[in-house]
CSV table of C-alpha atoms in Angstrom, one decimal:
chain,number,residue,atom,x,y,z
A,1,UNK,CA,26.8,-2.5,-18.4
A,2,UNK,CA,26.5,1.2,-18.7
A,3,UNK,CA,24.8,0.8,-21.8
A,4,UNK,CA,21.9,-1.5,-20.6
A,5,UNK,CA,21.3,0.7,-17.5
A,6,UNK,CA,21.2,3.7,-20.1
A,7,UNK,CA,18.6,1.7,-22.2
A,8,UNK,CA,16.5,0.7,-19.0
A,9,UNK,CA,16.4,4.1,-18.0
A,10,UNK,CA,15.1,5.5,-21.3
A,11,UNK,CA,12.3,2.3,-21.1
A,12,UNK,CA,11.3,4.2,-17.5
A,13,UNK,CA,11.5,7.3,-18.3
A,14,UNK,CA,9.2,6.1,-21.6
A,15,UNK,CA,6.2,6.7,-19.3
A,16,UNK,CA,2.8,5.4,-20.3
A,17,UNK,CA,1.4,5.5,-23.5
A,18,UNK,CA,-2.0,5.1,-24.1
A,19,UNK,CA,-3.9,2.9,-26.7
A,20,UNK,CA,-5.3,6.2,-28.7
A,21,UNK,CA,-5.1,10.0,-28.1
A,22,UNK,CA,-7.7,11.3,-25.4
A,23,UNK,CA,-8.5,15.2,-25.6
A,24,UNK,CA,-8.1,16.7,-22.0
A,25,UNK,CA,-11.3,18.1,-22.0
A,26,UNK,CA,-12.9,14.4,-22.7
A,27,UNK,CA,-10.9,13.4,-19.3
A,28,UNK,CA,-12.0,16.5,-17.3
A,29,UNK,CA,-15.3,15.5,-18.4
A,30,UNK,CA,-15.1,12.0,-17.1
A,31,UNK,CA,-13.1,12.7,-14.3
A,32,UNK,CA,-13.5,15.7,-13.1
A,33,UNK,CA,-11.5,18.4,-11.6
A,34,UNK,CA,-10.9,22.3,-14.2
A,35,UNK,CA,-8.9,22.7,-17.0
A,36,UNK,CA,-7.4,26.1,-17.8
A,37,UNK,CA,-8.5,28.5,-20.2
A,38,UNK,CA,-7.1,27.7,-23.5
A,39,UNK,CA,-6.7,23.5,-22.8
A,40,UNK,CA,-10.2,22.7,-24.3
A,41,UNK,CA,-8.2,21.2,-28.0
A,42,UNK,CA,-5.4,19.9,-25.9
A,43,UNK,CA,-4.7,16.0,-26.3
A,44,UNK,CA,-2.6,13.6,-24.4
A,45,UNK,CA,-1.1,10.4,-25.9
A,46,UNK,CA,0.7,9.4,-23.0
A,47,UNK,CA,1.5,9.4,-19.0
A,48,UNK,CA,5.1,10.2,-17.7
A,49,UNK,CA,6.6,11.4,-14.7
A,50,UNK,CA,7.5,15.6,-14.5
A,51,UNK,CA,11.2,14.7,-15.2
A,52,UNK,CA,10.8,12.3,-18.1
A,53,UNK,CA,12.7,13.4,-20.8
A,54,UNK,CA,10.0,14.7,-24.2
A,55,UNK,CA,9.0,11.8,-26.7
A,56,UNK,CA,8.9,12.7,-30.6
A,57,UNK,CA,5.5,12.8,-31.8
A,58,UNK,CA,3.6,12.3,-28.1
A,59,UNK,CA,1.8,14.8,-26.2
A,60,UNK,CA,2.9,14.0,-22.5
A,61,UNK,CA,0.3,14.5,-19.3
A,62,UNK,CA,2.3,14.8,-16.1
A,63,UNK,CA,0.8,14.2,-12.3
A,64,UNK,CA,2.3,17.0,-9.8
A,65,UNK,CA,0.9,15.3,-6.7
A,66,UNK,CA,3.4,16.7,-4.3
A,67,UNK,CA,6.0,19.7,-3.8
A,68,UNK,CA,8.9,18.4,-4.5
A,69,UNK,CA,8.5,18.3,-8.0
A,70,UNK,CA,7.5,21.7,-8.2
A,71,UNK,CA,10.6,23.3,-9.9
A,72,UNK,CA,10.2,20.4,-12.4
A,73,UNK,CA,6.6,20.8,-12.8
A,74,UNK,CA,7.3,24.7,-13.7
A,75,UNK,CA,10.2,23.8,-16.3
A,76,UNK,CA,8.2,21.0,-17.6
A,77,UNK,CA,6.7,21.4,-21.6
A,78,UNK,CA,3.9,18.6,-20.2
A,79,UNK,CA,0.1,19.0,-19.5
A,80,UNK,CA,-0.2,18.7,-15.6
A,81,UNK,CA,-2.7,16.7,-13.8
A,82,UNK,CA,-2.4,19.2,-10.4
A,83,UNK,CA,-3.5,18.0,-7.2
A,84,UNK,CA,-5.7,20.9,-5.6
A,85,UNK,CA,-3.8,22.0,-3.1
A,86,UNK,CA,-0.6,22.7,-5.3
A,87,UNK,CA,-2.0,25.0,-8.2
A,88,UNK,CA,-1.5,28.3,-7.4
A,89,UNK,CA,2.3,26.7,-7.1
A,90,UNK,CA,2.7,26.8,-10.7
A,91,UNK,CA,2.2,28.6,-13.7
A,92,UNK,CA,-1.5,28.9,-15.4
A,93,UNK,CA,-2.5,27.5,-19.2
A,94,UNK,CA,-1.0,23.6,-18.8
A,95,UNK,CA,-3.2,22.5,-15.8
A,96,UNK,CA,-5.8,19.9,-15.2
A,97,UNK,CA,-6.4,20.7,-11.6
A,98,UNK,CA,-8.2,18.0,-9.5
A,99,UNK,CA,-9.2,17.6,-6.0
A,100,UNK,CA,-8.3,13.9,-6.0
A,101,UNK,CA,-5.1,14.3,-8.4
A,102,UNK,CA,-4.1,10.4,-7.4
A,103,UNK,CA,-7.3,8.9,-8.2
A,104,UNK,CA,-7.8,10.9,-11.6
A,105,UNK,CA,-4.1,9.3,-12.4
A,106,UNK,CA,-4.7,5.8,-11.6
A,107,UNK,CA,-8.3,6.3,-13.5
A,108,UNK,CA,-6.2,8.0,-16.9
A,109,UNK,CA,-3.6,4.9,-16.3
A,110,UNK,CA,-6.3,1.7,-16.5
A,111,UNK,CA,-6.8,2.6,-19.8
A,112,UNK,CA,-3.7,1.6,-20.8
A,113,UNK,CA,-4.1,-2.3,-21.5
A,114,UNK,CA,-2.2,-5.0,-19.3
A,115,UNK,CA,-1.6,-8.4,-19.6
A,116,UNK,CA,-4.3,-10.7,-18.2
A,117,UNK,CA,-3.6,-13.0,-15.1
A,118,UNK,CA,-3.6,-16.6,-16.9
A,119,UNK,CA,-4.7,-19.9,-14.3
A,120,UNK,CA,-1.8,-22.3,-13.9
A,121,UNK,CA,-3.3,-24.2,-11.6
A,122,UNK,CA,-1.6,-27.3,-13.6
A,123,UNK,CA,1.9,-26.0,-11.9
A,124,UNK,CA,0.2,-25.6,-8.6
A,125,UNK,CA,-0.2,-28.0,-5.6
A,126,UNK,CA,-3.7,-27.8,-4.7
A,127,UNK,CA,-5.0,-30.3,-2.3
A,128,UNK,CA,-8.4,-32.7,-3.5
A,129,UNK,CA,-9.9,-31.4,-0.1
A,130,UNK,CA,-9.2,-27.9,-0.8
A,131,UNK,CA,-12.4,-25.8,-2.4
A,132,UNK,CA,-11.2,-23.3,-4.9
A,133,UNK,CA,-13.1,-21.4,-7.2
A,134,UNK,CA,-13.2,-22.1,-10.5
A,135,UNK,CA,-12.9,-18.4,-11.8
A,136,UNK,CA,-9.8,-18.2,-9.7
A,137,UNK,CA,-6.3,-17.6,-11.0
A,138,UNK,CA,-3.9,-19.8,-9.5
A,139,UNK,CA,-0.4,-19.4,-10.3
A,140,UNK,CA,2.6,-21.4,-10.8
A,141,UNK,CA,4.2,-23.6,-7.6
A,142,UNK,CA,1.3,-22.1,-4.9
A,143,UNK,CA,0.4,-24.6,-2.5
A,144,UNK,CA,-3.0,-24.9,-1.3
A,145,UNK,CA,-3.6,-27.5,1.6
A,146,UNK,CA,-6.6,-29.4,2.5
A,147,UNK,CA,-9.4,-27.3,4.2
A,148,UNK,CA,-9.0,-24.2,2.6
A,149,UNK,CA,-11.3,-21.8,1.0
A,150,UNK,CA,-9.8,-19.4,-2.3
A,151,UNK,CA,-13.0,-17.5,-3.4
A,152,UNK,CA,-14.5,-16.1,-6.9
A,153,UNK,CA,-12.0,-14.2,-9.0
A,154,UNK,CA,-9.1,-14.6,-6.6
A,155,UNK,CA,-5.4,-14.0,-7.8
A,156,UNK,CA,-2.7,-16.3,-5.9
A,157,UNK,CA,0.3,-15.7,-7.1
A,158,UNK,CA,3.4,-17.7,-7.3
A,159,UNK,CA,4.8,-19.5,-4.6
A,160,UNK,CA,2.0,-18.8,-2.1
A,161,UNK,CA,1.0,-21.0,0.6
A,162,UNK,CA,-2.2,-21.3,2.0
A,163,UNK,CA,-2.6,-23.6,5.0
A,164,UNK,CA,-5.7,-25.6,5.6
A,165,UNK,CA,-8.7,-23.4,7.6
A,166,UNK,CA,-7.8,-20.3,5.5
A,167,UNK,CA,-10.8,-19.2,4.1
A,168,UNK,CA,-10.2,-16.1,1.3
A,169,UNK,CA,-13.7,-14.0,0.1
A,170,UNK,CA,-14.4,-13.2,-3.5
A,171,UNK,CA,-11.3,-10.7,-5.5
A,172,UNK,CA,-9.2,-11.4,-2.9
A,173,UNK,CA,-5.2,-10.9,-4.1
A,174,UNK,CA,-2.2,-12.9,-2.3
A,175,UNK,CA,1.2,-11.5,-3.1
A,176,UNK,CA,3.9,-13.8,-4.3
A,177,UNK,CA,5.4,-16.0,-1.7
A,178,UNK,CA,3.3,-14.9,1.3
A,179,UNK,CA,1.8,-17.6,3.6
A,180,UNK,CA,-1.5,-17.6,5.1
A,181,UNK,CA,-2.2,-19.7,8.0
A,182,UNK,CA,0.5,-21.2,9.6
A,183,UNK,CA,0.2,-22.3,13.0
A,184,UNK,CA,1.1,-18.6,14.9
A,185,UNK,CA,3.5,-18.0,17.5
A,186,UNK,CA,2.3,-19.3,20.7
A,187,UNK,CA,4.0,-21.1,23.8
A,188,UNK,CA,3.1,-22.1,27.2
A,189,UNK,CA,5.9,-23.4,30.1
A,190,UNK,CA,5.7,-26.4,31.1
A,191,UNK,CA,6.1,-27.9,34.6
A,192,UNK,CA,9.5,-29.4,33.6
A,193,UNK,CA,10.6,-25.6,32.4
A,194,UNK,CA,10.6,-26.0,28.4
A,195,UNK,CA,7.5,-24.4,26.7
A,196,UNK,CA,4.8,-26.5,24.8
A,197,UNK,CA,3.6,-25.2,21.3
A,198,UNK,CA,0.1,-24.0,21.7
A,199,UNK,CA,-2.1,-25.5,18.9
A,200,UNK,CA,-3.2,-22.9,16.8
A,201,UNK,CA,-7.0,-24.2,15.6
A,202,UNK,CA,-9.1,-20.9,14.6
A,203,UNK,CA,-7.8,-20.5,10.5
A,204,UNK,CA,-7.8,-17.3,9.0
A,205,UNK,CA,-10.5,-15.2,7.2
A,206,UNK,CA,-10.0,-13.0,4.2
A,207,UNK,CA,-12.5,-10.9,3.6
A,208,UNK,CA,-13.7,-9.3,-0.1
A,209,UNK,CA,-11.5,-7.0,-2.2
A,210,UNK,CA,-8.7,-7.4,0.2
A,211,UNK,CA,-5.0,-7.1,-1.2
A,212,UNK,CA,-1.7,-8.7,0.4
A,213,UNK,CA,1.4,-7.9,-1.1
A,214,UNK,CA,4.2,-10.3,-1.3
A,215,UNK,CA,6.2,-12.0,1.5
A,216,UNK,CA,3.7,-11.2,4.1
A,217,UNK,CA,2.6,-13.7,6.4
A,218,UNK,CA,-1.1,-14.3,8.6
A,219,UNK,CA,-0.9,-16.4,11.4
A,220,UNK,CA,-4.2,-18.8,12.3
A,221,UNK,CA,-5.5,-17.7,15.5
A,222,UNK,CA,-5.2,-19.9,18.3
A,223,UNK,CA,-9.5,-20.7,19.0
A,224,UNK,CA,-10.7,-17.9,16.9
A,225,UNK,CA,-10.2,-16.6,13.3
A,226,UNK,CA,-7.3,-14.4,12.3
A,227,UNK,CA,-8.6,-11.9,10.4
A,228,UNK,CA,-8.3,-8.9,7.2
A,229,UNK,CA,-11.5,-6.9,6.8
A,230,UNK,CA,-12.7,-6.1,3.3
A,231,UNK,CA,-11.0,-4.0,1.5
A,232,UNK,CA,-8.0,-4.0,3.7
A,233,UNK,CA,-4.2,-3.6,1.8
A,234,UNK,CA,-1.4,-4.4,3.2
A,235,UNK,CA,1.9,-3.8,1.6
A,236,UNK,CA,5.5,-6.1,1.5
A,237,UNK,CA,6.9,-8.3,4.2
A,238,UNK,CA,3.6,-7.4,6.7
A,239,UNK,CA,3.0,-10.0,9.7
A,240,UNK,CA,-0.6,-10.5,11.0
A,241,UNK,CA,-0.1,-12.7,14.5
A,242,UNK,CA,-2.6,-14.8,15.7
A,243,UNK,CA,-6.1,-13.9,16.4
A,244,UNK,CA,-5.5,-10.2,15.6
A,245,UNK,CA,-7.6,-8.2,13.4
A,246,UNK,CA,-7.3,-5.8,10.5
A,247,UNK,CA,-10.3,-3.3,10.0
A,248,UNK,CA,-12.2,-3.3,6.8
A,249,UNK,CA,-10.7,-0.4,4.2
A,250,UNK,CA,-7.2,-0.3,6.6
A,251,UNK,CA,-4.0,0.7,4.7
A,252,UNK,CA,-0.9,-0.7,5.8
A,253,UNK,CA,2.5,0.1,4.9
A,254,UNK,CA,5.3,-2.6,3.9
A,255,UNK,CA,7.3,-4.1,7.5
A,256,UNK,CA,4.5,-3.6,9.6
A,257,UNK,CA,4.0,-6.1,12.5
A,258,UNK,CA,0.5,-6.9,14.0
A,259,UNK,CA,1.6,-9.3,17.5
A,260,UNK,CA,-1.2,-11.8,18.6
A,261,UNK,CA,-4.6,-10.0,19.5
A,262,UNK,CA,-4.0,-6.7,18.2
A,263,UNK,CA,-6.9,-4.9,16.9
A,264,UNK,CA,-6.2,-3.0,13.6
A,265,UNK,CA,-9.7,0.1,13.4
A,266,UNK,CA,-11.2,0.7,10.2
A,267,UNK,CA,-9.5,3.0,7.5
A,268,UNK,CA,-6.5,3.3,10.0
A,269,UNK,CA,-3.2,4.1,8.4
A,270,UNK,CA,-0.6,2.0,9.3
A,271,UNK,CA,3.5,3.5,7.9
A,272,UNK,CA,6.0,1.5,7.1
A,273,UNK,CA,8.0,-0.5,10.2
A,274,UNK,CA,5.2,0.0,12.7
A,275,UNK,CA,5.1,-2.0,15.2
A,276,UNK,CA,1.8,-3.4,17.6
A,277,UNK,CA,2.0,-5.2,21.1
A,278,UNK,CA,-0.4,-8.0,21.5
A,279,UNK,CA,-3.6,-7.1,23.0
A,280,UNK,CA,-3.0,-3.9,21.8
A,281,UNK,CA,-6.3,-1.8,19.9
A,282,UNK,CA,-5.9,0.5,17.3
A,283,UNK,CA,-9.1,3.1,16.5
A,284,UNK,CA,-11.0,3.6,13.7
A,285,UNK,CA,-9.3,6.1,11.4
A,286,UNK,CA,-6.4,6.3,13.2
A,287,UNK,CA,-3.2,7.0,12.0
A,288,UNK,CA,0.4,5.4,12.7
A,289,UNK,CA,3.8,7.1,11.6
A,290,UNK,CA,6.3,5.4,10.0
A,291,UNK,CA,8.3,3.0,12.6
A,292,UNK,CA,6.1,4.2,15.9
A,293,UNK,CA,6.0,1.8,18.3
A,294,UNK,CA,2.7,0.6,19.7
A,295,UNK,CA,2.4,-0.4,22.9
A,296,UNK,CA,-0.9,1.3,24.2
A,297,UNK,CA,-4.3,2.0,22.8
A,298,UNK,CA,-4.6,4.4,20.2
A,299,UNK,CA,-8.0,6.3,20.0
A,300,UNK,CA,-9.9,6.4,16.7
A,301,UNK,CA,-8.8,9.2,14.7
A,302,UNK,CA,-5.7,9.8,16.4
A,303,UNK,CA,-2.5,10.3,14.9
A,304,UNK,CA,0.2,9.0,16.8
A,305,UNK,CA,4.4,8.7,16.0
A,306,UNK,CA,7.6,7.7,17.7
A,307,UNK,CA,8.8,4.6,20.8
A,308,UNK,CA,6.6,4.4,23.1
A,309,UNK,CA,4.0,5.9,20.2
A,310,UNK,CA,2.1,9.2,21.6
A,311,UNK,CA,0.2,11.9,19.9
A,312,UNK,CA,1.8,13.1,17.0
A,313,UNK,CA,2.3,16.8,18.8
A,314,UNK,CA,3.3,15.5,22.0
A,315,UNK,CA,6.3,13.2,19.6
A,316,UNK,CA,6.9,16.2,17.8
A,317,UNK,CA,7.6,18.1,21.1
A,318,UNK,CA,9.7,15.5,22.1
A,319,UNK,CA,11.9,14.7,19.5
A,320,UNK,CA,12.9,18.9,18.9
A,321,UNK,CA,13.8,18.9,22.8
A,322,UNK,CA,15.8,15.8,22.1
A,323,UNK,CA,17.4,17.5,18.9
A,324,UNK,CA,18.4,21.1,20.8
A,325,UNK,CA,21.5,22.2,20.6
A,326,UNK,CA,23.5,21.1,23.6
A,327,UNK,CA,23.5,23.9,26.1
A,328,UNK,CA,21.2,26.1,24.5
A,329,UNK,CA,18.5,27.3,26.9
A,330,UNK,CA,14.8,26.8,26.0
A,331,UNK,CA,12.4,29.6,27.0
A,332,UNK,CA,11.0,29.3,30.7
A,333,UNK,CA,13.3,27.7,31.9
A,334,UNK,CA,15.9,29.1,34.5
A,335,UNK,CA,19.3,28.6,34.8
């Protein structure tokens, strides 16, 4: 046992390596961003992370795209892909400084070749009455029912299910083992005191480009669509409820919940465990901390935090009078 984990962590500690040596002033170039004085012959032959151990006969570049890495960063023998605001944090002559660190990483790491997505559609369950694209990747045991709609250059991955009335755009990704457009949550009582399902006829719509991770589920809406603007990406184990809506270009963190009729704004930022009331409306460009509680509107470009979610200085008040020291007298205030 201890040697296999050994062996797996030398594999991830390995890093990237890319298909042929790139000079750093060829990337810069390309990219972006300032390299220092003295870095224009300086080649890179892979990616790692700051802590990765050296590799014989590689030249290793390094992202430092936060502080805590910092007292690696200055110990590390690696070139460093900085992000802006951190390079006066370490030591000149190894540093590819960038304003957009994170993008020039992911843009360095596509060049490194992957395996293509292959169509098994032949181990699939796809409905006659279902329309799917031809230049869509299907994978193993999805189920597609009658009715629905998989765009051009789709990827649904294993064990998806997509109801019938689900209607996916063009590059559209599914994680594995989400479901798209079951029937959502909705009850009414009845006169004799039990509660009546509510048929749930509106579908779902998936706009272009948008990404679903795995395990997530959208709920049809009830008359109208469900839906996930373009560009939209939500994470792991996110619900959408019925008729509620996710902004184009949203980002939205892994356990989020959406209730029925929410309103997700454009480009909001959604952390991880959030939580929206039905009916509730979200802004543009807002911004949620991890686990707040929506149950309110939040104004475009806010940033709110916390149960019952506020302002994110209001919270912040909140939570360090919640955390004084018993006793301890806070300034103002009389005895």
């Amino acid at each position: 046992m201890t040697n296999r984990r050994e062996a797996a962590t030398k594999r991830s500690s390995a890093g990237a390596v890319l298909p042929a040596p790139v000079p750093l002033h060829e990337l810069a170039a390309t990219l972006g961003g300032m390299l220092d004085p003295g870095l224009e012959d300086a080649v890179v032959s892979r990616v790692a992370p700051i802590d990765a151990e050296a590799s014989e006969g590689t030249t290793t570049l390094a992202p430092l795209l936060s502080r805590r890495y910092l007292e690696a960063a200055r110990a590390s023998d690696a070139f460093l892909l900085v992000d802006g605001p951190l390079a006066s944090l370490v030591p000149a002559g190894k540093r590819w400084i960038h304003p957009r660190a994170a993008y020039a990483l992911t843009c360095v790491l596509e060049r490194v070749p992957q395996p293509a997505p292959v169509d098994a559609r032949a181990l699939a369950r796809i409905d006659p009455l279902a329309n799917v694209d031809p230049t869509a990747i299907i994978c193993p045991f999805a189920v597609v029912f009658a009715g629905a709609e998989i765009g051009p250059h789709c990827r649904i991955e294993p064990h998806v299910v997509v109801y019938g009335g689900v209607s996916l755009g063009a590059r559209v990704v599914v994680g594995a083992s989400s479901v798209l457009g079951r029937p959502g949550f909705g009850w009414a009582a009845s006169p004799a005191g039990g509660v009546v399902r509510v048929p749930q006829l509106g579908g779902v719509i998936i706009e272009d480009d948008v990404e679903i991770g795995p395990l997530c589920t959208i709920d049809a809406g009830t008359l109208g669509p469900t839906v996930i603007g373009r560009g939209a990406k939500l994470d792991a184990h996110v619900h959408v409820g019925h008729n509620a809506a996710v902004g184009a270009g949203a980002l939205v963190a892994a356990q989020s919940g959406f209730a029925g009729s929410s309103r997700i704004g454009a480009g909001a930022l959604v952390g991880g465990q959030v939580g929206v009331a039905d009916h509730c409306e979200v802004g543009a460009g807002a911004r949620l901390a991890a686990k707040a509680g929506v149950i309110g509107d939040v104004p475009a470009g806010a940033v709110f935090g916390g149960y019952p979610a506020v302002d994110k200085a209001r919270w912040l008040r909140a939570t360090a009078r919640h955390l004084e020291e018993p006793g301890r007298k806070r300034k103002g205030r009389s005895e």
